């Protein structure tokens, strides 16, 4: 049995990986590119503030995003990277009052978001009982990732985050495999990256299925059993999860849920919340 170094840093808490927009300088509303589409009503370059961003860094149309054509904003999740960059990396100095560092801050934000996304997955992997043999490696990866989040702004801006992500990906994959192996009579055939766009999977038994990176856009997953299915990077845009069971689904994020449809009968993993735009519950009819 492995023992961790008791002098090591405490592990990150999941609460720190949830967006706290009140502590953020509206970074997603400035740093990211918006492309006019069904998701965004306007075009906007990275580094240019969205015209709807108010002086207090709040969204001026927050309660009307979907009717105003900004549904993409209701899907996005920064994993708490916004408040981390605003309050820690830049010590509370905002980009309006410190324009010299503004462009660097907008560069750092997407790097931090990727690091926080990894922290989200790693903290989840550490809750999986079957992944226990990997826990020491997972803790080490978590600490390495946390250390990276604490780098000075200049180093974060230059960080090769994809190299670090690749080094963590194999560990997450193995953790997911160990957990899925505990599901009796699961689908053995991997559907990693599968084209399941518009697929009719209503009521399907997908317990323990590997759906990593699968394209489930507009798939009918009403009433599907997705317990302990591996869903990292799966594309759920407009997939219908009404009445589906996602209890214990592996590596599912809030952004994936926000992009899908569902209802109050959809069963969710404990760490995620029901999107406000989902329809009222009750079993769906054909
Ligand atoms: S519409 Fe609101 S939430 Fe979306 S980018 Fe603009 S300010 Fe941000």
Coordinates of C-alpha atoms and ligand atoms in Angstrom, one line a residue:
X1 CA 0.0 0.0 0.0
X2 CA 1.2 3.5 -0.9
X3 CA 1.4 6.4 1.5
X4 CA 1.4 10.0 0.4
X5 CA 3.9 12.5 1.7
X6 CA 2.1 14.1 4.7
X7 CA 3.9 17.3 4.2
X8 CA 2.6 17.7 0.6
X9 CA 0.1 20.4 -0.2
X10 CA -3.6 19.6 0.6
X11 CA -5.5 18.5 -2.5
X12 CA -7.7 20.9 -4.3
X13 CA -11.4 21.0 -3.3
X14 CA -14.0 20.6 -5.9
X15 CA -15.7 23.8 -4.8
X16 CA -12.8 25.8 -6.2
X17 CA -13.5 24.2 -9.6
X18 CA -16.9 25.8 -9.9
X19 CA -17.2 29.2 -11.6
X20 CA -17.7 32.1 -9.2
X21 CA -18.5 34.9 -11.6
X22 CA -18.7 37.5 -8.8
X23 CA -14.9 37.1 -8.3
X24 CA -14.0 37.1 -11.9
X25 CA -13.4 40.1 -14.3
X26 CA -15.7 38.7 -16.9
X27 CA -12.7 36.9 -18.5
X28 CA -14.7 34.4 -20.7
X29 CA -16.7 37.4 -22.0
X30 CA -13.4 39.1 -23.2
X31 CA -10.8 36.4 -23.8
X32 CA -12.8 34.1 -26.1
X33 CA -13.8 34.5 -29.7
X34 CA -17.5 34.5 -30.4
X35 CA -18.7 33.4 -33.8
X36 CA -22.1 34.4 -35.0
X37 CA -24.2 31.2 -35.1
X38 CA -27.1 29.5 -33.4
X39 CA -25.0 29.8 -30.2
X40 CA -24.0 33.5 -30.4
X41 CA -25.8 36.4 -31.9
X42 CA -22.6 38.3 -32.8
X43 CA -19.0 38.0 -34.0
X44 CA -16.3 39.1 -31.5
X45 CA -12.5 38.7 -31.5
X46 CA -10.6 37.2 -28.6
X47 CA -9.4 40.0 -26.4
X48 CA -12.3 42.3 -27.2
X49 CA -14.9 42.7 -24.5
X50 CA -18.4 41.6 -25.4
X51 CA -20.7 44.6 -25.9
X52 CA -23.0 43.1 -23.3
X53 CA -20.4 43.1 -20.6
X54 CA -21.2 45.8 -18.0
X55 CA -18.7 48.0 -16.2
X56 CA -19.0 45.8 -13.1
X57 CA -17.9 42.8 -15.2
X58 CA -21.5 41.3 -15.0
X59 CA -23.4 40.3 -18.1
X60 CA -26.0 42.9 -19.0
X61 CA -28.4 40.3 -20.5
X62 CA -27.7 37.5 -18.0
X63 CA -31.4 36.6 -17.5
X64 CA -32.2 36.8 -21.3
X65 CA -29.2 35.0 -22.8
X66 CA -31.2 32.3 -24.6
X67 CA -33.9 34.6 -26.1
X68 CA -31.3 37.1 -27.1
X69 CA -29.4 34.5 -29.1
X70 CA -26.5 33.8 -26.7
X71 CA -27.3 30.2 -25.7
X72 CA -23.6 29.4 -26.0
X73 CA -22.9 31.6 -23.0
X74 CA -25.3 29.4 -20.9
X75 CA -23.3 26.3 -21.9
X76 CA -19.8 27.5 -21.2
X77 CA -18.1 26.5 -17.9
X78 CA -14.6 27.7 -16.9
X79 CA -14.1 25.2 -14.0
X80 CA -13.3 28.2 -11.7
X81 CA -10.4 29.4 -13.9
X82 CA -11.9 32.9 -14.1
X83 CA -11.8 33.6 -10.4
X84 CA -8.4 31.9 -10.1
X85 CA -6.8 34.1 -12.8
X86 CA -8.6 37.3 -11.5
X87 CA -7.9 36.9 -7.8
X88 CA -4.7 34.7 -7.5
X89 CA -2.6 35.1 -10.7
X90 CA -3.3 38.8 -11.0
X91 CA -4.0 39.5 -7.3
X92 CA -7.3 41.2 -8.0
X93 CA -6.0 43.8 -10.5
X94 CA -8.5 43.9 -13.3
X95 CA -7.8 44.4 -17.0
X96 CA -9.6 47.7 -17.2
X97 CA -7.5 49.4 -14.5
X98 CA -4.3 47.6 -15.6
X99 CA -4.5 47.6 -19.4
X100 CA -0.7 46.8 -19.7
X101 CA -1.3 43.2 -18.5
X102 CA -4.8 42.8 -20.1
X103 CA -3.7 40.9 -23.2
X104 CA -1.5 38.6 -21.1
X105 CA -4.4 37.9 -18.8
X106 CA -6.6 36.9 -21.7
X107 CA -3.8 34.6 -22.8
X108 CA -3.5 33.0 -19.4
X109 CA -7.2 32.4 -18.9
X110 CA -7.7 29.5 -21.5
X111 CA -4.5 27.9 -20.1
X112 CA -5.9 28.0 -16.6
X113 CA -9.2 26.7 -17.8
X114 CA -7.5 23.6 -19.3
X115 CA -5.6 23.1 -16.0
X116 CA -8.8 23.4 -14.0
X117 CA -10.6 21.0 -16.3
X118 CA -7.8 18.5 -15.6
X119 CA -8.2 19.1 -11.8
X120 CA -11.9 18.4 -12.2
X121 CA -11.2 15.0 -13.8
X122 CA -8.4 14.1 -11.4
X123 CA -10.4 14.9 -8.3
X124 CA -13.2 12.7 -9.7
X125 CA -10.9 9.8 -10.5
X126 CA -9.8 9.9 -6.9
X127 CA -13.4 9.2 -5.8
X128 CA -13.6 6.0 -7.9
X129 CA -13.1 3.0 -5.6
X130 CA -12.0 0.6 -8.3
X131 CA -9.3 3.1 -9.3
X132 CA -7.7 2.8 -5.9
X133 CA -4.4 1.2 -7.3
X134 CA -4.0 4.4 -9.3
X135 CA -4.7 6.8 -6.4
X136 CA -1.0 7.6 -5.7
X137 CA -0.3 8.4 -9.3
X138 CA -3.5 10.4 -9.5
X139 CA -2.6 12.4 -6.4
X140 CA 0.8 13.1 -7.8
X141 CA -0.8 14.3 -11.1
X142 CA -3.2 16.4 -9.1
X143 CA -0.4 18.1 -7.2
X144 CA 1.6 18.7 -10.3
X145 CA -1.4 20.3 -12.0
X146 CA -2.1 22.4 -8.9
X147 CA 1.4 23.6 -8.8
X148 CA 1.1 24.7 -12.5
X149 CA -2.0 26.7 -11.6
X150 CA 0.1 28.7 -9.2
X151 CA 2.8 29.7 -11.7
X152 CA 3.4 33.4 -12.3
X153 CA 1.4 34.9 -15.1
X154 CA 4.3 35.1 -17.6
X155 CA 5.0 31.4 -17.2
X156 CA 1.4 30.4 -17.4
X157 CA 1.1 32.3 -20.7
X158 CA 4.0 30.3 -22.1
X159 CA 3.0 26.9 -20.6
X160 CA 2.7 23.9 -23.0
X161 CA -0.5 22.8 -21.4
X162 CA -1.3 20.2 -24.1
X163 CA 1.9 18.3 -23.2
X164 CA 0.8 18.2 -19.5
X165 CA -2.7 17.2 -20.6
X166 CA -1.4 14.3 -22.6
X167 CA 0.6 13.0 -19.7
X168 CA -2.5 13.0 -17.5
X169 CA -4.9 11.5 -20.2
X170 CA -3.6 7.9 -19.9
X171 CA -4.0 7.9 -16.2
X172 CA -7.6 9.1 -16.5
X173 CA -8.3 6.5 -19.2
X174 CA -7.0 3.7 -16.9
X175 CA -9.0 4.9 -13.9
X176 CA -12.1 4.9 -16.1
X177 CA -11.4 1.4 -17.4
X178 CA -11.0 0.1 -13.8
X179 CA -14.3 1.6 -12.7
X180 CA -16.2 0.4 -15.8
X181 CA -14.9 -3.1 -15.4
X182 CA -17.0 -3.4 -12.2
X183 CA -20.2 -3.0 -14.1
X184 CA -21.9 -6.4 -14.7
X185 CA -22.9 -7.2 -18.3
X186 CA -21.6 -3.9 -19.7
X187 CA -21.1 -3.2 -23.3
X188 CA -17.6 -4.4 -24.1
X189 CA -17.3 -2.8 -27.5
X190 CA -15.7 0.6 -27.2
X191 CA -17.6 3.5 -28.8
X192 CA -14.8 5.9 -28.4
X193 CA -15.2 8.8 -30.7
X194 CA -18.1 7.0 -32.4
X195 CA -20.4 8.9 -34.8
X196 CA -23.7 8.7 -32.9
X197 CA -25.2 12.0 -34.2
X198 CA -28.9 11.8 -34.1
X199 CA -28.7 8.1 -32.9
X200 CA -31.9 6.5 -31.6
X201 CA -30.8 5.3 -28.2
X202 CA -34.0 5.7 -26.3
X203 CA -34.0 3.4 -23.3
X204 CA -30.7 1.9 -24.3
X205 CA -28.6 0.0 -21.7
X206 CA -25.4 1.9 -21.8
X207 CA -24.2 1.1 -18.3
X208 CA -20.4 1.2 -18.2
X209 CA -20.2 1.9 -21.9
X210 CA -17.1 3.7 -23.3
X211 CA -18.4 6.8 -25.0
X212 CA -15.3 8.9 -24.6
X213 CA -15.3 11.6 -27.3
X214 CA -18.4 10.2 -28.9
X215 CA -20.5 12.5 -31.1
X216 CA -23.9 12.3 -29.5
X217 CA -25.2 15.5 -31.0
X218 CA -29.0 15.5 -31.1
X219 CA -29.1 11.8 -30.1
X220 CA -32.3 10.5 -28.5
X221 CA -31.1 9.3 -25.1
X222 CA -34.5 9.5 -23.4
X223 CA -34.7 7.0 -20.6
X224 CA -31.2 5.6 -21.4
X225 CA -29.2 4.0 -18.7
X226 CA -25.8 5.7 -18.7
X227 CA -24.7 4.7 -15.1
X228 CA -20.9 4.6 -14.9
X229 CA -20.6 5.2 -18.7
X230 CA -17.3 7.0 -19.6
X231 CA -18.3 10.3 -21.1
X232 CA -15.1 12.3 -21.2
X233 CA -15.2 14.8 -24.1
X234 CA -18.5 13.3 -25.5
X235 CA -20.5 15.9 -27.5
X236 CA -24.0 16.1 -26.1
X237 CA -25.2 19.2 -27.9
X238 CA -29.0 19.0 -28.2
X239 CA -28.9 15.3 -27.1
X240 CA -32.1 14.5 -25.2
X241 CA -31.3 13.1 -21.8
X242 CA -34.9 13.4 -20.5
X243 CA -35.6 10.6 -17.9
X244 CA -32.0 9.2 -18.5
X245 CA -29.9 7.9 -15.6
X246 CA -26.5 9.4 -15.4
X247 CA -25.8 8.3 -11.8
X248 CA -22.1 7.7 -11.5
X249 CA -21.4 8.7 -15.1
X250 CA -17.6 9.1 -15.4
X251 CA -15.9 12.4 -16.3
X252 CA -19.1 14.2 -17.2
X253 CA -18.9 18.0 -17.0
X254 CA -21.4 20.7 -16.4
X255 CA -20.8 22.2 -19.8
X256 CA -21.7 18.8 -21.4
X257 CA -25.0 18.8 -19.5
X258 CA -25.7 22.4 -20.2
X259 CA -25.4 21.7 -24.0
X260 CA -27.9 18.8 -23.7
X261 CA -31.7 18.7 -23.2
X262 CA -33.2 17.0 -20.2
X263 CA -35.9 17.2 -17.6
X264 CA -36.3 17.0 -13.8
X265 CA -36.5 13.3 -14.1
X266 CA -33.0 13.0 -15.5
X267 CA -30.8 11.5 -12.8
X268 CA -27.5 13.3 -12.4
X269 CA -24.1 12.6 -10.8
X270 CA -23.9 14.3 -7.4
X271 CA -21.3 16.8 -8.4
X272 CA -23.4 18.4 -11.2
X273 CA -26.5 20.6 -11.2
X274 CA -29.6 20.5 -13.3
X275 CA -29.4 23.2 -16.1
X276 CA -32.0 26.0 -15.6
X277 CA -33.2 25.6 -19.2
X278 CA -34.2 22.0 -18.9
X279 CA -37.9 21.3 -19.3
X280 CA -40.1 20.3 -16.3
X281 CA -40.1 16.7 -15.4
X282 CA -42.3 13.7 -15.9
X283 CA -41.8 10.9 -18.2
X284 CA -41.5 12.0 -21.8
X285 CA -43.9 10.7 -24.4
X286 CA -43.0 9.4 -27.8
Ligands
LIG1 S1 -23.5 37.9 -23.7 FE1 -23.1 38.1 -21.5 S2 -22.3 36.1 -20.9 FE2 -22.2 36.2 -23.1 S3 -20.1 36.9 -23.6 FE3 -21.5 38.7 -23.6 S4 -21.3 39.5 -21.5 FE4 -20.5 37.4 -21.5

